[in-house]
Structures are given as C-alpha cells and as structure tokens.
Short mmCIF file of N, CA and C and ligand atoms in Angstrom, two decimals:
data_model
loop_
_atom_site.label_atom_id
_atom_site.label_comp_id
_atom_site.label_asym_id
_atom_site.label_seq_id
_atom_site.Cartn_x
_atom_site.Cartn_y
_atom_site.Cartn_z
N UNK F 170 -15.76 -9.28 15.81
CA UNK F 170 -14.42 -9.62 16.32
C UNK F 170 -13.35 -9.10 15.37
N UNK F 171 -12.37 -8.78 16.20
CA UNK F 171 -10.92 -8.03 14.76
C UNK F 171 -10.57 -9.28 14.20
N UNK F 172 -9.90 -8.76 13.03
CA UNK F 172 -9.40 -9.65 12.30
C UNK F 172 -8.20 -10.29 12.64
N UNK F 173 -7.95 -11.68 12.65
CA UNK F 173 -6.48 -12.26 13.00
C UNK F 173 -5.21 -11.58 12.55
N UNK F 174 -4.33 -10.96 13.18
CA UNK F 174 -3.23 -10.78 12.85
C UNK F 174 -2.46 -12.11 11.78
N UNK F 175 -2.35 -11.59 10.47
CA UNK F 175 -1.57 -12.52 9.76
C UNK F 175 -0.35 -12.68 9.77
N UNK F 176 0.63 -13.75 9.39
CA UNK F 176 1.88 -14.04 9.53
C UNK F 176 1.99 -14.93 8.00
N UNK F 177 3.20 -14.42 7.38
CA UNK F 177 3.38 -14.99 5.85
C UNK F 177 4.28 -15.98 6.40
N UNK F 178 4.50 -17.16 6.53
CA UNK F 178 5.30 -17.77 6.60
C UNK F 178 6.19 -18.56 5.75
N UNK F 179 7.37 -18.24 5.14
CA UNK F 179 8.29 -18.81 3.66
C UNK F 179 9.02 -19.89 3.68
N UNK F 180 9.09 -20.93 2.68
CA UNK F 180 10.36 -21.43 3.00
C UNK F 180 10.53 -21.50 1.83
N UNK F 181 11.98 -21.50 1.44
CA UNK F 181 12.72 -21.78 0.02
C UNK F 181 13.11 -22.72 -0.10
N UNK F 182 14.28 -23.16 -1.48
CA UNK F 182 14.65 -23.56 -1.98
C UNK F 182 15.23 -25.24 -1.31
N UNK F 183 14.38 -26.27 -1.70
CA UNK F 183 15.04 -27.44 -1.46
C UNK F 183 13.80 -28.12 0.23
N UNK F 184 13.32 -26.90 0.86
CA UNK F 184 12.75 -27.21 2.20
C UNK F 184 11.15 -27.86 1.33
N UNK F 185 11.35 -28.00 0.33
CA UNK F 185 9.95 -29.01 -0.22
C UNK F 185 10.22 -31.02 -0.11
N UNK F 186 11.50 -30.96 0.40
CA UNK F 186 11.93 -32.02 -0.08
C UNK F 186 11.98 -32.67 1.75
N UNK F 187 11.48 -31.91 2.44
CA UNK F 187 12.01 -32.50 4.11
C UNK F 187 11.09 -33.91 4.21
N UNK F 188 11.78 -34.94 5.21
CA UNK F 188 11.11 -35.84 5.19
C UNK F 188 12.17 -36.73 5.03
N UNK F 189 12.77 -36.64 3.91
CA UNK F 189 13.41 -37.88 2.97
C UNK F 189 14.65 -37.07 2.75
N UNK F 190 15.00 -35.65 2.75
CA UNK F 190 16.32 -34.61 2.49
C UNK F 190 17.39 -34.68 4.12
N UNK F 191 18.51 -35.33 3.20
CA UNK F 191 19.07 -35.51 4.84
C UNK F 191 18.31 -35.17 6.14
N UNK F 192 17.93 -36.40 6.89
CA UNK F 192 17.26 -36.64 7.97
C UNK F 192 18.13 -36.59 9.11
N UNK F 193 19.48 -36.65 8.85
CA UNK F 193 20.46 -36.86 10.02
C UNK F 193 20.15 -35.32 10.39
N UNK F 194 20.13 -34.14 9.38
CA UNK F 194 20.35 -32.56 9.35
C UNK F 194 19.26 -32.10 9.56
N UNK F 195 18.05 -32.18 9.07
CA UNK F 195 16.40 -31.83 9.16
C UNK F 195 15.36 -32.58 9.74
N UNK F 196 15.79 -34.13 9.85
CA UNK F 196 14.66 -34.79 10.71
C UNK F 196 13.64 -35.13 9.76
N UNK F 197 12.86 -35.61 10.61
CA UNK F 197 12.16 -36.33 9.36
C UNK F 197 10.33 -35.89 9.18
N UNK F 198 10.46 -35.11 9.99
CA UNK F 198 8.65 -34.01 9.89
C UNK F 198 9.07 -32.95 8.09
N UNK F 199 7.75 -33.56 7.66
CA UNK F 199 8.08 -33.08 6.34
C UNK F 199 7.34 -32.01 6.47
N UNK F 200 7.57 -30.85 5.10
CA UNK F 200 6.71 -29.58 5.14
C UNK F 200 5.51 -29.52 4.89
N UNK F 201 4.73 -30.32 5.65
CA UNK F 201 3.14 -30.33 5.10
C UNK F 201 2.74 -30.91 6.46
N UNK F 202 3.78 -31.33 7.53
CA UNK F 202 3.91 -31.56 8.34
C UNK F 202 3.93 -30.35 9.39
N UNK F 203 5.23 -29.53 9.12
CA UNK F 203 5.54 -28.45 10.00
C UNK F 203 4.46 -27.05 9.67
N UNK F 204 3.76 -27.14 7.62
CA UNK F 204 2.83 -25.94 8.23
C UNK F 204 1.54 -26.45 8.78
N UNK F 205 1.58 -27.93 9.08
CA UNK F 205 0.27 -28.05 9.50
C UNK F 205 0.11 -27.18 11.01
N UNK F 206 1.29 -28.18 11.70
CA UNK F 206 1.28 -27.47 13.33
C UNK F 206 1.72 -26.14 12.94
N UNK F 207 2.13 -25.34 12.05
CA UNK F 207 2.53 -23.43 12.04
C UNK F 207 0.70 -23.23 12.22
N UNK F 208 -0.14 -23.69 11.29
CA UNK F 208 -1.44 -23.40 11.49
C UNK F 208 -2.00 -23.35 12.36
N UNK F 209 -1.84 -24.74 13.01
CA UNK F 209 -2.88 -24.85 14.48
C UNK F 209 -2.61 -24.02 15.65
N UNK F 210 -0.61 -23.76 15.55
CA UNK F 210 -0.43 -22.90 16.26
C UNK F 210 -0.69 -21.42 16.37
N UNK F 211 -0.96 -21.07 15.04
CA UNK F 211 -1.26 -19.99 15.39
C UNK F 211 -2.83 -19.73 15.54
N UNK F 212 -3.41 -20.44 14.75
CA UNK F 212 -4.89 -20.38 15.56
C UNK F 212 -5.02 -20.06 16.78
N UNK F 213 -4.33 -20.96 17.57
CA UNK F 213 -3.99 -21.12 19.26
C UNK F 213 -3.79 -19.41 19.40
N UNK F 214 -2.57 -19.52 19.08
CA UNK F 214 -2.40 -17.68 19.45
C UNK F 214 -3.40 -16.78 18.61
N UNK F 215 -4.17 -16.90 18.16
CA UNK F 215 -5.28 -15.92 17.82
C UNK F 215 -4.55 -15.07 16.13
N UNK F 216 -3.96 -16.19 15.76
CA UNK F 216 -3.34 -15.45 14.46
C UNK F 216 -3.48 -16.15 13.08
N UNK F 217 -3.63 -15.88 11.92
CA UNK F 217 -3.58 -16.42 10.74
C UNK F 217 -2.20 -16.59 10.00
N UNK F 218 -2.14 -18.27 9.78
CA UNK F 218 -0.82 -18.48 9.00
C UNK F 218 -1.29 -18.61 7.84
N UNK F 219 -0.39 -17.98 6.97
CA UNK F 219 -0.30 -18.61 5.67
C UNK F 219 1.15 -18.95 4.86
N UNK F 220 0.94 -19.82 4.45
CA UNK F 220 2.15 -20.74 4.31
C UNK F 220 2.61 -21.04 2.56
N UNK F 221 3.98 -20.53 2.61
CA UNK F 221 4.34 -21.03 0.64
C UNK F 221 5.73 -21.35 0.49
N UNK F 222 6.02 -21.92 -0.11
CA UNK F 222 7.34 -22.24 -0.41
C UNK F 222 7.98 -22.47 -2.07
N UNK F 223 8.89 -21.90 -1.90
CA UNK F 223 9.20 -22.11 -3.73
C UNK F 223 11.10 -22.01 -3.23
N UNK F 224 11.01 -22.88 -4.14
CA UNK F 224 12.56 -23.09 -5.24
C UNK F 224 13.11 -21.89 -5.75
N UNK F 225 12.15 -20.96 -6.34
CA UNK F 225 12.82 -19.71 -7.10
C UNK F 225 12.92 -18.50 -5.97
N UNK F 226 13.81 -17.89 -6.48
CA UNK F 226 14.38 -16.55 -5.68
C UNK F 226 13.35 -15.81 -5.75
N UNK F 227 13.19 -15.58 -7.06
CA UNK F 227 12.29 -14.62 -7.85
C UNK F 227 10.84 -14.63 -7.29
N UNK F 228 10.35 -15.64 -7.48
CA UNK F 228 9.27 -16.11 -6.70
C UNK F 228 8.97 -15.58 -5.26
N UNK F 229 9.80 -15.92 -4.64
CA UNK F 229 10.46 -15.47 -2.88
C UNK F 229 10.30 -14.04 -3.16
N UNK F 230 10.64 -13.32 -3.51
CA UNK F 230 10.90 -11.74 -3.84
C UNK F 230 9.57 -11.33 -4.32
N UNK F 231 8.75 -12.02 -4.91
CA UNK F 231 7.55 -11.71 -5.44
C UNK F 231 6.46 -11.52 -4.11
N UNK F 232 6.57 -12.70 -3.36
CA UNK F 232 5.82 -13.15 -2.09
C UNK F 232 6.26 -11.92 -1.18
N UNK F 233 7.31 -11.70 -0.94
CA UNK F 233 7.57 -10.58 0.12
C UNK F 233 7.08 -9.17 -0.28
N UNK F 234 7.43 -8.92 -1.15
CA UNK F 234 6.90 -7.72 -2.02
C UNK F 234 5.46 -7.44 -1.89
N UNK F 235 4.56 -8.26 -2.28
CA UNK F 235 3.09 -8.44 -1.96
C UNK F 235 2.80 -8.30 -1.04
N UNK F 236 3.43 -8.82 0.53
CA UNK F 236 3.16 -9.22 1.67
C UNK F 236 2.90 -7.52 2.58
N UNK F 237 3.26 -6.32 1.62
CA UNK F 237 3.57 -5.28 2.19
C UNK F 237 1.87 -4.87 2.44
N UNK F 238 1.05 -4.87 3.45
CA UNK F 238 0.44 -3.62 4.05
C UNK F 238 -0.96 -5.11 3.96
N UNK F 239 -0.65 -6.38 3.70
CA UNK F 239 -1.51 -7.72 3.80
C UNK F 239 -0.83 -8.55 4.80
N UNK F 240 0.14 -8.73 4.94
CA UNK F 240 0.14 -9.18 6.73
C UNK F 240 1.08 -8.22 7.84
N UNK F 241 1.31 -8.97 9.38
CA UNK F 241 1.78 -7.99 10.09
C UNK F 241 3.61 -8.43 10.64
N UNK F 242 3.52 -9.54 10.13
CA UNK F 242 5.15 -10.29 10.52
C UNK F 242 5.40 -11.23 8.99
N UNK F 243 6.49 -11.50 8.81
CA UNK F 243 6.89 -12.54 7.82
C UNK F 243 8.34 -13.84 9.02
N UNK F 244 7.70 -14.97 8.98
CA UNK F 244 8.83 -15.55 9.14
C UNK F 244 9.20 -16.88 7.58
N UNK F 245 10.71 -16.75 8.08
CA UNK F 245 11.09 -16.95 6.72
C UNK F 245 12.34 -18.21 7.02
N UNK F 246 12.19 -19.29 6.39
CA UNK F 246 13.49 -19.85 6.26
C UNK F 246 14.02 -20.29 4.81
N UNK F 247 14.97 -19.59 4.47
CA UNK F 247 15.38 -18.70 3.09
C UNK F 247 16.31 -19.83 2.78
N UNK F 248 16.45 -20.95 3.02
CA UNK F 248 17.41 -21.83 3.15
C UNK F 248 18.93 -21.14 2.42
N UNK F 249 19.31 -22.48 1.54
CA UNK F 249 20.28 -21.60 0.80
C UNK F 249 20.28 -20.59 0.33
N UNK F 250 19.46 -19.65 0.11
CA UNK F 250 19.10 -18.47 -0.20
C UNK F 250 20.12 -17.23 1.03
N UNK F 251 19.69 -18.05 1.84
CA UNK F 251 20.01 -17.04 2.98
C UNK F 251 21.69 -16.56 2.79
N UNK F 252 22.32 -17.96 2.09
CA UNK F 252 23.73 -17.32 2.26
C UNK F 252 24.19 -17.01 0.97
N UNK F 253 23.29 -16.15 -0.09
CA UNK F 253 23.77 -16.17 -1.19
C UNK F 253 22.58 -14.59 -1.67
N UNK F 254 21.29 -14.25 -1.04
CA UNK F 254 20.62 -13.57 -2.16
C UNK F 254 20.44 -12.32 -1.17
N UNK F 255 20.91 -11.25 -2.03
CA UNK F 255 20.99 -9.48 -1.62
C UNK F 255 19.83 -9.50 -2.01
N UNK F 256 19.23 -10.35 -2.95
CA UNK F 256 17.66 -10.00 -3.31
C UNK F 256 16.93 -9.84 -2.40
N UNK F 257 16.44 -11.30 -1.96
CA UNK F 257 15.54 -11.49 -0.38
C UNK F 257 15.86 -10.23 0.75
N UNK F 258 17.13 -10.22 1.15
CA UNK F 258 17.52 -8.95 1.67
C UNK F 258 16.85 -7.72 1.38
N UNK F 259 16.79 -7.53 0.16
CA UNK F 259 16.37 -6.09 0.35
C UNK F 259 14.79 -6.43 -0.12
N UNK F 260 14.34 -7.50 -0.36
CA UNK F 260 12.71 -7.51 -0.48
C UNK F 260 12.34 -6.98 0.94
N UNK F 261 13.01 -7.72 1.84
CA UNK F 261 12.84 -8.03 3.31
C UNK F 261 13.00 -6.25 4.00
N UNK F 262 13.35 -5.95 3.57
CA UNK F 262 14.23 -4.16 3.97
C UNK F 262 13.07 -3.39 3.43
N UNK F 263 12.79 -3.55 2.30
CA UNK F 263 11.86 -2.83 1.43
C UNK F 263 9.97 -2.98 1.99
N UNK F 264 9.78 -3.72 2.68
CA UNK F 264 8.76 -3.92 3.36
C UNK F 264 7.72 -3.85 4.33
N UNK F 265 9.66 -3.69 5.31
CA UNK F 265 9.71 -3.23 6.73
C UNK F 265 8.60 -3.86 7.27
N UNK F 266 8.43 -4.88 7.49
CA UNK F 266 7.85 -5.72 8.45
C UNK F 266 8.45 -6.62 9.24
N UNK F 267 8.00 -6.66 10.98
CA UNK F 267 8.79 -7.91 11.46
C UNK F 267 9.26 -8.96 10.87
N UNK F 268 10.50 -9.20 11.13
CA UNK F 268 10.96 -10.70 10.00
C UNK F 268 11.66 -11.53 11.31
N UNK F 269 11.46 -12.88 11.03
CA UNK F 269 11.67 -13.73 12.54
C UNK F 269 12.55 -14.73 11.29
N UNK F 270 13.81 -14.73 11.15
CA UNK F 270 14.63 -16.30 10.07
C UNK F 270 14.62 -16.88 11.32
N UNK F 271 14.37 -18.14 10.28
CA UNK F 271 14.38 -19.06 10.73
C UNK F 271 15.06 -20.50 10.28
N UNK F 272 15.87 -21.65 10.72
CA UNK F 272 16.72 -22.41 10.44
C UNK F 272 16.39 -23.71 10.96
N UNK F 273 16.21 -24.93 10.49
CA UNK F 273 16.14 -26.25 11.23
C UNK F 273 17.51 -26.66 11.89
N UNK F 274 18.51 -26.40 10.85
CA UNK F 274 19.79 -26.95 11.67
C UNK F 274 20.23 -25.76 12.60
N UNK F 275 21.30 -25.88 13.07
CA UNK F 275 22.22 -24.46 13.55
C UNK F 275 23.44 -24.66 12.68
N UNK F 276 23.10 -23.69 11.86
CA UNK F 276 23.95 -23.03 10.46
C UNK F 276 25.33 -22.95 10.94
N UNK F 277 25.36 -22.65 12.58
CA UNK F 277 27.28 -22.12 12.94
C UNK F 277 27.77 -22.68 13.19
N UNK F 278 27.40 -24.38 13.54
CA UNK F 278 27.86 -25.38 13.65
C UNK F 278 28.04 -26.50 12.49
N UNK F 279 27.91 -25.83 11.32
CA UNK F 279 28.19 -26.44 9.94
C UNK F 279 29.00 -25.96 9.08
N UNK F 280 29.10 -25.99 7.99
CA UNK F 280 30.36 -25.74 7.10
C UNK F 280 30.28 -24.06 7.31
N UNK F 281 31.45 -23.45 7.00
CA UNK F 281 31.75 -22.06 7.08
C UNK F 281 31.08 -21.33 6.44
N UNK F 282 30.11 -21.77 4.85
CA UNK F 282 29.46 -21.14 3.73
C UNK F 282 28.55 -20.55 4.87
N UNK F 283 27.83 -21.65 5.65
CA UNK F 283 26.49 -21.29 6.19
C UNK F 283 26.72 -20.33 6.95
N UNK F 284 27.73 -20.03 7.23
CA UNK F 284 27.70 -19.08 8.57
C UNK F 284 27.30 -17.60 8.67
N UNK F 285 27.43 -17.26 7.28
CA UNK F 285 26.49 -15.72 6.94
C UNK F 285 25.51 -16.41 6.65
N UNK F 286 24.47 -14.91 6.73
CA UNK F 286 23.25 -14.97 6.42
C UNK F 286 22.95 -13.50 5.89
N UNK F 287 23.01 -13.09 4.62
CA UNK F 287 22.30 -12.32 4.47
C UNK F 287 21.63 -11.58 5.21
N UNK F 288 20.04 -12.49 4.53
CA UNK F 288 18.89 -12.30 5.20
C UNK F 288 18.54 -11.82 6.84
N UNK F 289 19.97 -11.53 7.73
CA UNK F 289 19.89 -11.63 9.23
C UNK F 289 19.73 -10.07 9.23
N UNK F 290 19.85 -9.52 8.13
CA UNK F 290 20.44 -8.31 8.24
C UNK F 290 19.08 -7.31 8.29
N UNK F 291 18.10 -8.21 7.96
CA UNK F 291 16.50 -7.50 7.96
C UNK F 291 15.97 -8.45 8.70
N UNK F 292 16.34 -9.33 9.59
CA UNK F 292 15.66 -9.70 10.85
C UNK F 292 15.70 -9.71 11.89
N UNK F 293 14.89 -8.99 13.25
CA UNK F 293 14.48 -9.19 14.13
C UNK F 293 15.09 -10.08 14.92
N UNK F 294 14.46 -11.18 14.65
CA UNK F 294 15.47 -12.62 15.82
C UNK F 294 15.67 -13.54 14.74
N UNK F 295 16.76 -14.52 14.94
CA UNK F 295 16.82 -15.24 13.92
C UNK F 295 16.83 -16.67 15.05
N UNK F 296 16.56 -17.71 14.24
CA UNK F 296 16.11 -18.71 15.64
C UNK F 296 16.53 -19.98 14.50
N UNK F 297 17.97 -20.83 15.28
CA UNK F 297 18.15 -22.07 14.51
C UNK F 297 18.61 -23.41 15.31
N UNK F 298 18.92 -24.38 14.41
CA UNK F 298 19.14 -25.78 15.77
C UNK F 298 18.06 -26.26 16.18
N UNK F 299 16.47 -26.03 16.09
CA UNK F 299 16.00 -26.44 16.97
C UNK F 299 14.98 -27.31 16.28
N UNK F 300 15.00 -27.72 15.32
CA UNK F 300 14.11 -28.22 14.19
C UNK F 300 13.12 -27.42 13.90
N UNK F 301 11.57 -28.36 13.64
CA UNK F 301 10.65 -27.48 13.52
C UNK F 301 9.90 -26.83 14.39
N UNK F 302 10.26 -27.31 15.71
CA UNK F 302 9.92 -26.27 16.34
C UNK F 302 10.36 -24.43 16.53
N UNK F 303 11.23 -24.40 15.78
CA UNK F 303 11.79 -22.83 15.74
C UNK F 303 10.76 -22.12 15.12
N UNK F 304 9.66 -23.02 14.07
CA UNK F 304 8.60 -21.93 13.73
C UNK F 304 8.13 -21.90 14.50
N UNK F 305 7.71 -23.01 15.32
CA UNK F 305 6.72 -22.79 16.24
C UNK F 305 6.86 -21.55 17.21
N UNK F 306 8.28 -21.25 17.59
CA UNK F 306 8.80 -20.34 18.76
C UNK F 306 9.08 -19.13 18.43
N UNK F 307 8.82 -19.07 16.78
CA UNK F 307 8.91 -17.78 15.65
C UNK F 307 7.57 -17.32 16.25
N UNK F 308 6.84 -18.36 16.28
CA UNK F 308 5.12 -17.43 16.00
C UNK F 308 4.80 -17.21 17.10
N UNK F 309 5.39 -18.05 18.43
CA UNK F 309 5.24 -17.55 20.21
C UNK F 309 5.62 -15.99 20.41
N UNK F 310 6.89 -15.83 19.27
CA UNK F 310 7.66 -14.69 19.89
C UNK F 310 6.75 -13.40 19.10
N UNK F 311 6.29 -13.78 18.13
CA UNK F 311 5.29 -12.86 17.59
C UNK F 311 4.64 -12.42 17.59
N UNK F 312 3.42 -12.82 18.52
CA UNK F 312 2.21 -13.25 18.85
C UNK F 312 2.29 -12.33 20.13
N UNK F 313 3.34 -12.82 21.05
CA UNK F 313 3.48 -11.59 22.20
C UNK F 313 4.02 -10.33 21.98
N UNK F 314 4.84 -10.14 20.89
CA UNK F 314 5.27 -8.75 20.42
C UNK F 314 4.11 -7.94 20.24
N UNK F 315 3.19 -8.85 19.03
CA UNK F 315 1.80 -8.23 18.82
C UNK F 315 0.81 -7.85 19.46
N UNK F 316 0.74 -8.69 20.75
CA UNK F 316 -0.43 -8.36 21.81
C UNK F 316 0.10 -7.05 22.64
N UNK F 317 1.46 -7.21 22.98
CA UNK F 317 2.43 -5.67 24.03
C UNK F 317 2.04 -4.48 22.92
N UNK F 318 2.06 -4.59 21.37
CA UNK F 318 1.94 -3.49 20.48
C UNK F 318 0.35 -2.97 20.73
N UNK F 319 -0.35 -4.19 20.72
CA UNK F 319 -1.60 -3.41 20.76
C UNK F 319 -1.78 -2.97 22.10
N UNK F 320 -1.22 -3.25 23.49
CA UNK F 320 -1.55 -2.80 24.73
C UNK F 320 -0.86 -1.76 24.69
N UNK F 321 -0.08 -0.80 24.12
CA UNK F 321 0.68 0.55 24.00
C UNK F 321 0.04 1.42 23.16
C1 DQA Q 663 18.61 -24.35 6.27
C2 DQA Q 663 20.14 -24.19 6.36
C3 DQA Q 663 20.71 -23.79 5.00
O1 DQA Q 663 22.12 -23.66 5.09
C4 DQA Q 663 20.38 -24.83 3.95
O2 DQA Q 663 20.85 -24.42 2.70
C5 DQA Q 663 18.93 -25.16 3.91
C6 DQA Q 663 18.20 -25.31 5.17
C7 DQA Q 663 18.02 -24.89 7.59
O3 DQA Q 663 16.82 -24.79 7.74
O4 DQA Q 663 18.75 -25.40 8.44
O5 DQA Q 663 18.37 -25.41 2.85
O6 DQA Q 663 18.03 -23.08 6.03
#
C-alpha cells in the first residue's frame, strides 16, 4: 500500500496554553485535545498528521525548513507570530509547499494588530472563526486537493 500523504501540522507561540487561555476567544478544547481529533482525522482521510508546537520563532523556522521534500502540505496556526514574523514567511516561501493558516478566532473581527497576517502571503487558504474545527476543515480541504492531484 502507498504511503500516507503527510501533513506537518504547527502551532506557535502561547496555543500550548488553550484550555484555560482566554476561553471567551479560544474555547476550551485544549491542544492535546485538537491534535488528538487532527490525528484521527486524518487517518479517516487516509493521511498522516504530525503535530508540534513551540513558543520560539526560531524553532517554527527550524520545523518548516525540515518539512521540505518529508511531507506534502503544512497547516499552520502561527498565532502571534502571524502578525509580526517575515521569518515564518519566508520559511513558508522557501519550501513551497501547500500551506492552509489557520486561526481559532476570526482575527478581522478583533483588534486592528490582528488584521495582517504575514504568513497569508505563503498560504493557499487561510481559514479562521471557527475554532478547532478549522483544522479539521484544513485537512478536508487537503486531502481532496491531494486525491484531484493524484487523479491528473
Ligand atoms: C490566533 C490569533 C492571534 O492573533 C493570536 O495571537 C493567537 C491565536 C488564533 O488562533 O485565533 O495566539 O492565531
């Protein structure tokens, strides 16, 4: 049988803390929570998650960098990162792999900082507002990109 299409899935800075990190804004499914179901879901779709999260930029930049020619999509929610690092950006550029951002809140309906994103600028679809299900609908939208790629 082929091998599962992999998917790196990221989250940064502060998304270690969900659960108990403003619940009014993120809800209360913590991250050990949301990669459990990223896993099962993608099992479901016939794909391999793997899942990391760090605090450091650097770190983040390290993970993407690696990720080049070892999986086939990255989805990413870069949190504050997103509205602050040219880094991630150009890890993300430098890679050239599908990139699906991703957001629990909807960023455009919050303070003005949030309203760039970097990171949008090397992704594909960016998907926010919807809690944790936006990974989930990251890896739906992936999963069928991937199956139309291999039927062409
Ligand atoms: C976030 C939105 C960012 O503005 C914020 O800094 C985060 C989380 C979200 O998932 O809604 O840490 O990326």
């Amino acid at each position: 049988m082929a091998k599962a299409p992999k998917i790196l899935i990221l989250n940064g800075p502060n998304l270690n803390m969900l659960g108990t990190r403003q619940p009014e804004v993120y809800g209360t499914a913590t991250l050990a929570d949301i990669e459990a179901a990223c896993e099962q879901r993608a099992r479901d779709l016939g794909l391999a998650a793997e899942c990391r999260q760090s605090n450091s930029e650097g770190e983040l930049v390290g993970w993407i960098q690696a990720a080049r020619d070892q999986v086939q999509a990255v989805i990413i929610n870069p949190g504050a990162y997103s509205h602050t690092s040219v880094a991630i950006l150009d890890a993300l550029l430098a890679v050239d792999l599908p990139v699906v951002e991703v957001h629990l809140s909807n960023i455009h309906r919050r303070e003005e900082f949030r309203h760039h994103s970097y990171v949008s600028k090397a992704a594909q679809g960016v998907i926010c507002g919807f809690g944790p299900r936006g990974y989930i609908m990251a890896l739906e939208a992936l999963a069928a990109q991937l199956i139309e790629s291999q039927e062409t």
